[in-house]
Amino acid sequence: MLTNYLKIAVRNLLRSKSFSAINIFGLSVGMTCCMLLLLYIRSELSYDKHQQHASNLYLMAQETTIGRGNKGAGSEKNSTASAPYAFALKSEFPEIEQVSRLWINLIDDKALLQVREGGKAVKSFFETKGYQVDSTFFELFSYQFAEGNPRTALVDRNSIVLSEEVAHKLFGNTSALNKLIRIGGTSGNSEEFKVTGVYRDESAHSHIDAKFFLPISAGWVGGFLREAKLDFCCNNMFITYLKLRPGTDPNQLQQKFPAFMEKYASGDLKNVGFDKKLFLVPVPDLHLYDQINTIVTPTNTTTYLYILASIALFTLLIACINFMNLSTARSAKRAAEVGVRKVMGAERGSLIGQFLGESIVLSFLALIIALVLVMLTLPVFNQLTNKALHVSELFDLRIVLAFLGLALLTGLLAGSYPAFYLSLFNPAQVLKGKFVNNLSAIALRRGLVVFQFVISVGLVLATFVIQEQMHFLRNKSLGFTQDQQIAVSLSSKEAHAVYTAYRNEILRNNQVVGAAGTQYYPGINNATDFLLYKPEQSALNGQSVKTNQVDYDYLQTMGFKLVTGRIFSRQFPGDTANRLVVNEATLRKFQIPVNKAVGHKLNFDWQGETHHYEIIGVLKDFHYENLHQTIEPFTFLLNRQPDFNYIIVHVNTANMENVLGFLEQKWKALRPDEPFSYTFLNEDFQKNYEAEARTSRIVSYFTAISILISCLGLFGLAAFAAQQRTKEIGVRKVLGASVTNIVLLLSRDFLALVVIAILIATPIGWWAMNKWLQNFAYKIDIPWWIFVVSGVLAITIAFITVSFQSIKAALVNPVKSLKTE
């Protein structure tokens, strides 16, 4: 019987080639979209699941409230803590088996790696994503070592563990073990390190995207840990991981943290007016833990995964709706078959099985085509999503079973209504030729068309809103000049030493408007802040203020707008590190009127000593962080040493290539052993919106695909509608109807459905996109024209789709139409 059903299914597919082609193509495209998005979502959900101790690994995070004396003081969750917490927790709680800290070098974002022979660098390049960790790190996290022993790899202070990628760049195909590398930059202080391990890259599956690891005891941070007076309050710059003993309940452990804080940290926190609460976050949850923006790497939000999962589901639903619509629309052609089968004794159940079987056969044919399409489009999809998904992942047993289940579910879903609908035909009426489409079937088809276009119009609305928000983010005035600003890295002590000479050289070029040194610049992480308070108040009333140390000309080079007072100037020898230039948000935080700001004093307590600062100027508010964040208090201090991580070069030319060549030439003259490294400030700032840009690209492409599938179904329905009304069209033409009249007649019903879909989709789309915009502190108001354009676009596309068939039917010779009938 199954063989017979299969033969009938194949015959029906071959007999109705256009119907089969539309359905198979629509289903295969829908499945392809669904598969690609499922691979992406699976990748996002798989972070750190591969860790051997994943079920017992936790990040120790903290919620900090600053300023106990301030009414309504806000709290902030962050992933970093002070240095002493890790080993104090381990000694206090036997439930904690092992701990490790990780330090991200926030002062310079890249390190200079060199292989030297005979006193000269034979290999030299900058590498980002180098982290310093405790020697216990590889007891917590599972890395596959190609060379070396993970247990002992970081015991020595001058050891380094490389990824295979970096090892290959430095030493080619030869073994890297025990080779020496010189590392410049603040993290290494130009020390030599011996390679003690090489690991296979795990960044595609881990929130720690390291290219190399150094011991936390090395370099600047190692000296800080050995020599500084450490407390449980300040210098919150270490990410602390805990490995709990098997069977430990993390919730019960968390309940003991308040007593721990009272014992170890209460004194330090009280002195500066802080309040901290510790809590645990499972390491496998970190990548999607959006309550903290960055945990080594930027976190993602489950909102985007829900959006992509919805797009995958809706795209597949649209393809299934096409199948259902076309199957019920052509039911008259199967009516006689059903009637004969019922007369011959076929039961309803066997008929349902036959039609579902046909649907499943068609679905599995679409699955085979979809798998081929996925393989062909995966490289493009990887570029679209910035992923590194591999074709081999398609053949993972769980993925194979998921795709087979998807095909089966699609076949059952797409064929369910046609199967039950066709099996209900009355054989007596059908065989007498009295079969007509009933109202319920017509109403369902219309409802499904409306549903299709509700999804499509909603996706078009989402695309427009996302693109408008991205345009707003790219073009909003940030309060400084971001274009034609080049940030040149000074990533070694030797580079710091030649800063003044390099600045003087490049300023001789008439295309260089200005150049000045800085520790940080807008768009990258600013790691430094301090707790300021008014002299008439205590430190308990302190406010956390971001700060940056800059050269004299930095504020002018960046184009910040002065509200009152002045900026740093060489004409004022009294400008020292105790003079402040603040933004307006700082004044609001301290409730200082703008007209009384200049000369106002602020204090900062550090290790028992009070430091006094004076405001000399106020800048108009500017965005130092991305527009997800509100503008916070910010101050600038003058660094007269000078000792900077970057030099910002403002140029005024359309020929950027020539200027970059000039900057590199002058750099090589001063630092021949150190590569010239630069970036554009506006590009760095836009990197903060990579998640939104990626979502925008995905939504745009898949919206276009969903519209294509919807139009494909509409095209098929229009063809059947024109075929059913062949005689009517012929009569109307004989009576004088024009081609335009015929086209409007056949298009009117479909366009009415699209208009209904627009009316339904508009309020739903407005609500959904307003919810999405709440993720931004600065956002657009959704303009009215987006709804108009979306509606007009949907109607136009639908009209073009339907009118093609309508015009084709209207141009047929009426004599032929009537004769055929």
PDB file of N, CA and C in Angstrom, residues 257-299:
ATOM      1  N   PHE A 257      27.121  34.659  50.959  1.00  0.00           N
ATOM      2  CA  PHE A 257      27.956  35.785  50.540  1.00  0.00           C
ATOM      3  C   PHE A 257      27.781  37.039  51.399  1.00  0.00           C
ATOM      4  N   PRO A 258      26.568  37.390  51.847  1.00  0.00           N
ATOM      5  CA  PRO A 258      26.460  38.597  52.693  1.00  0.00           C
ATOM      6  C   PRO A 258      27.331  38.527  53.946  1.00  0.00           C
ATOM      7  N   ALA A 259      27.385  37.349  54.582  1.00  0.00           N
ATOM      8  CA  ALA A 259      28.231  37.197  55.770  1.00  0.00           C
ATOM      9  C   ALA A 259      29.702  37.322  55.399  1.00  0.00           C
ATOM     10  N   PHE A 260      30.067  36.780  54.230  1.00  0.00           N
ATOM     11  CA  PHE A 260      31.440  36.914  53.740  1.00  0.00           C
ATOM     12  C   PHE A 260      31.794  38.389  53.534  1.00  0.00           C
ATOM     13  N   MET A 261      30.893  39.150  52.925  1.00  0.00           N
ATOM     14  CA  MET A 261      31.145  40.563  52.683  1.00  0.00           C
ATOM     15  C   MET A 261      31.281  41.329  53.997  1.00  0.00           C
ATOM     16  N   GLU A 262      30.483  40.987  54.943  1.00  0.00           N
ATOM     17  CA  GLU A 262      30.562  41.661  56.247  1.00  0.00           C
ATOM     18  C   GLU A 262      31.910  41.384  56.912  1.00  0.00           C
ATOM     19  N   LYS A 263      32.405  40.172  56.758  1.00  0.00           N
ATOM     20  CA  LYS A 263      33.667  39.786  57.394  1.00  0.00           C
ATOM     21  C   LYS A 263      34.879  40.400  56.703  1.00  0.00           C
ATOM     22  N   TYR A 264      34.878  40.383  55.361  1.00  0.00           N
ATOM     23  CA  TYR A 264      36.078  40.773  54.619  1.00  0.00           C
ATOM     24  C   TYR A 264      36.036  42.190  54.049  1.00  0.00           C
ATOM     25  N   ALA A 265      34.880  42.654  53.644  1.00  0.00           N
ATOM     26  CA  ALA A 265      34.834  43.858  52.808  1.00  0.00           C
ATOM     27  C   ALA A 265      34.128  45.049  53.440  1.00  0.00           C
ATOM     28  N   SER A 266      33.407  44.863  54.521  1.00  0.00           N
ATOM     29  CA  SER A 266      32.559  45.936  55.042  1.00  0.00           C
ATOM     30  C   SER A 266      33.366  47.189  55.403  1.00  0.00           C
ATOM     31  N   GLY A 267      34.556  47.000  55.971  1.00  0.00           N
ATOM     32  CA  GLY A 267      35.367  48.158  56.363  1.00  0.00           C
ATOM     33  C   GLY A 267      35.811  48.976  55.164  1.00  0.00           C
ATOM     34  N   ASP A 268      36.345  48.301  54.134  1.00  0.00           N
ATOM     35  CA  ASP A 268      36.799  48.998  52.932  1.00  0.00           C
ATOM     36  C   ASP A 268      35.647  49.709  52.233  1.00  0.00           C
ATOM     37  N   LEU A 269      34.499  49.038  52.145  1.00  0.00           N
ATOM     38  CA  LEU A 269      33.351  49.629  51.451  1.00  0.00           C
ATOM     39  C   LEU A 269      32.793  50.825  52.208  1.00  0.00           C
ATOM     40  N   LYS A 270      32.792  50.736  53.511  1.00  0.00           N
ATOM     41  CA  LYS A 270      32.251  51.832  54.324  1.00  0.00           C
ATOM     42  C   LYS A 270      33.078  53.096  54.166  1.00  0.00           C
ATOM     43  N   ASN A 271      34.384  52.935  54.027  1.00  0.00           N
ATOM     44  CA  ASN A 271      35.267  54.101  53.923  1.00  0.00           C
ATOM     45  C   ASN A 271      34.983  54.938  52.675  1.00  0.00           C
ATOM     46  N   VAL A 272      34.522  54.296  51.611  1.00  0.00           N
ATOM     47  CA  VAL A 272      34.302  55.031  50.360  1.00  0.00           C
ATOM     48  C   VAL A 272      32.831  55.126  49.984  1.00  0.00           C
ATOM     49  N   GLY A 273      31.957  54.640  50.831  1.00  0.00           N
ATOM     50  CA  GLY A 273      30.531  54.782  50.562  1.00  0.00           C
ATOM     51  C   GLY A 273      29.988  53.817  49.526  1.00  0.00           C
ATOM     52  N   PHE A 274      30.632  52.663  49.369  1.00  0.00           N
ATOM     53  CA  PHE A 274      30.149  51.659  48.427  1.00  0.00           C
ATOM     54  C   PHE A 274      29.292  50.631  49.158  1.00  0.00           C
ATOM     55  N   ASP A 275      28.469  49.958  48.383  1.00  0.00           N
ATOM     56  CA  ASP A 275      27.765  48.777  48.864  1.00  0.00           C
ATOM     57  C   ASP A 275      27.820  47.745  47.754  1.00  0.00           C
ATOM     58  N   LYS A 276      28.217  46.529  48.081  1.00  0.00           N
ATOM     59  CA  LYS A 276      28.360  45.492  47.059  1.00  0.00           C
ATOM     60  C   LYS A 276      27.624  44.225  47.469  1.00  0.00           C
ATOM     61  N   LYS A 277      27.039  43.599  46.462  1.00  0.00           N
ATOM     62  CA  LYS A 277      26.421  42.287  46.635  1.00  0.00           C
ATOM     63  C   LYS A 277      27.023  41.354  45.589  1.00  0.00           C
ATOM     64  N   LEU A 278      27.469  40.197  46.041  1.00  0.00           N
ATOM     65  CA  LEU A 278      28.040  39.208  45.128  1.00  0.00           C
ATOM     66  C   LEU A 278      26.960  38.236  44.659  1.00  0.00           C
ATOM     67  N   PHE A 279      27.071  37.801  43.433  1.00  0.00           N
ATOM     68  CA  PHE A 279      26.165  36.765  42.927  1.00  0.00           C
ATOM     69  C   PHE A 279      26.885  35.954  41.870  1.00  0.00           C
ATOM     70  N   LEU A 280      26.357  34.774  41.574  1.00  0.00           N
ATOM     71  CA  LEU A 280      26.994  33.848  40.645  1.00  0.00           C
ATOM     72  C   LEU A 280      26.213  33.767  39.341  1.00  0.00           C
ATOM     73  N   VAL A 281      26.954  33.671  38.238  1.00  0.00           N
ATOM     74  CA  VAL A 281      26.353  33.471  36.918  1.00  0.00           C
ATOM     75  C   VAL A 281      27.017  32.249  36.300  1.00  0.00           C
ATOM     76  N   PRO A 282      26.253  31.222  35.902  1.00  0.00           N
ATOM     77  CA  PRO A 282      26.869  30.046  35.264  1.00  0.00           C
ATOM     78  C   PRO A 282      27.637  30.450  34.009  1.00  0.00           C
ATOM     79  N   VAL A 283      28.821  29.923  33.849  1.00  0.00           N
ATOM     80  CA  VAL A 283      29.654  30.278  32.689  1.00  0.00           C
ATOM     81  C   VAL A 283      28.952  29.980  31.362  1.00  0.00           C
ATOM     82  N   PRO A 284      28.215  28.849  31.213  1.00  0.00           N
ATOM     83  CA  PRO A 284      27.522  28.628  29.928  1.00  0.00           C
ATOM     84  C   PRO A 284      26.439  29.662  29.617  1.00  0.00           C
ATOM     85  N   ASP A 285      26.045  30.454  30.611  1.00  0.00           N
ATOM     86  CA  ASP A 285      25.017  31.493  30.387  1.00  0.00           C
ATOM     87  C   ASP A 285      25.616  32.855  30.057  1.00  0.00           C
ATOM     88  N   LEU A 286      26.930  32.994  30.123  1.00  0.00           N
ATOM     89  CA  LEU A 286      27.533  34.323  30.046  1.00  0.00           C
ATOM     90  C   LEU A 286      27.343  34.999  28.696  1.00  0.00           C
ATOM     91  N   HIS A 287      27.427  34.245  27.615  1.00  0.00           N
ATOM     92  CA  HIS A 287      27.343  34.870  26.286  1.00  0.00           C
ATOM     93  C   HIS A 287      26.003  35.566  26.075  1.00  0.00           C
ATOM     94  N   LEU A 288      24.953  35.053  26.694  1.00  0.00           N
ATOM     95  CA  LEU A 288      23.616  35.635  26.532  1.00  0.00           C
ATOM     96  C   LEU A 288      23.141  36.336  27.792  1.00  0.00           C
ATOM     97  N   TYR A 289      24.087  36.682  28.680  1.00  0.00           N
ATOM     98  CA  TYR A 289      23.727  37.377  29.918  1.00  0.00           C
ATOM     99  C   TYR A 289      23.774  38.877  29.649  1.00  0.00           C
ATOM    100  N   ASP A 290      22.669  39.416  29.150  1.00  0.00           N
ATOM    101  CA  ASP A 290      22.671  40.804  28.673  1.00  0.00           C
ATOM    102  C   ASP A 290      22.505  41.837  29.778  1.00  0.00           C
ATOM    103  N   GLN A 291      22.476  41.414  31.045  1.00  0.00           N
ATOM    104  CA  GLN A 291      22.432  42.387  32.142  1.00  0.00           C
ATOM    105  C   GLN A 291      23.791  43.061  32.339  1.00  0.00           C
ATOM    106  N   ILE A 292      24.831  42.483  31.746  1.00  0.00           N
ATOM    107  CA  ILE A 292      26.166  43.080  31.736  1.00  0.00           C
ATOM    108  C   ILE A 292      26.597  43.162  30.278  1.00  0.00           C
ATOM    109  N   ASN A 293      27.036  44.328  29.840  1.00  0.00           N
ATOM    110  CA  ASN A 293      27.313  44.548  28.415  1.00  0.00           C
ATOM    111  C   ASN A 293      28.467  43.709  27.888  1.00  0.00           C
ATOM    112  N   THR A 294      29.516  43.583  28.701  1.00  0.00           N
ATOM    113  CA  THR A 294      30.714  42.881  28.241  1.00  0.00           C
ATOM    114  C   THR A 294      31.240  41.985  29.354  1.00  0.00           C
ATOM    115  N   ILE A 295      31.485  40.718  29.023  1.00  0.00           N
ATOM    116  CA  ILE A 295      32.153  39.788  29.941  1.00  0.00           C
ATOM    117  C   ILE A 295      33.264  39.134  29.122  1.00  0.00           C
ATOM    118  N   VAL A 296      34.427  39.735  29.126  1.00  0.00           N
ATOM    119  CA  VAL A 296      35.566  39.449  28.254  1.00  0.00           C
ATOM    120  C   VAL A 296      35.206  39.874  26.829  1.00  0.00           C
ATOM    121  N   THR A 297      34.177  39.263  26.248  1.00  0.00           N
ATOM    122  CA  THR A 297      33.659  39.693  24.947  1.00  0.00           C
ATOM    123  C   THR A 297      32.265  40.288  25.155  1.00  0.00           C
ATOM    124  N   PRO A 298      31.780  41.070  24.194  1.00  0.00           N
ATOM    125  CA  PRO A 298      30.434  41.626  24.336  1.00  0.00           C
ATOM    126  C   PRO A 298      29.390  40.518  24.454  1.00  0.00           C
ATOM    127  N   THR A 299      28.442  40.710  25.351  1.00  0.00           N
ATOM    128  CA  THR A 299      27.362  39.741  25.485  1.00  0.00           C
ATOM    129  C   THR A 299      26.304  39.997  24.420  1.00  0.00           C
TER     130      THR A 299
END
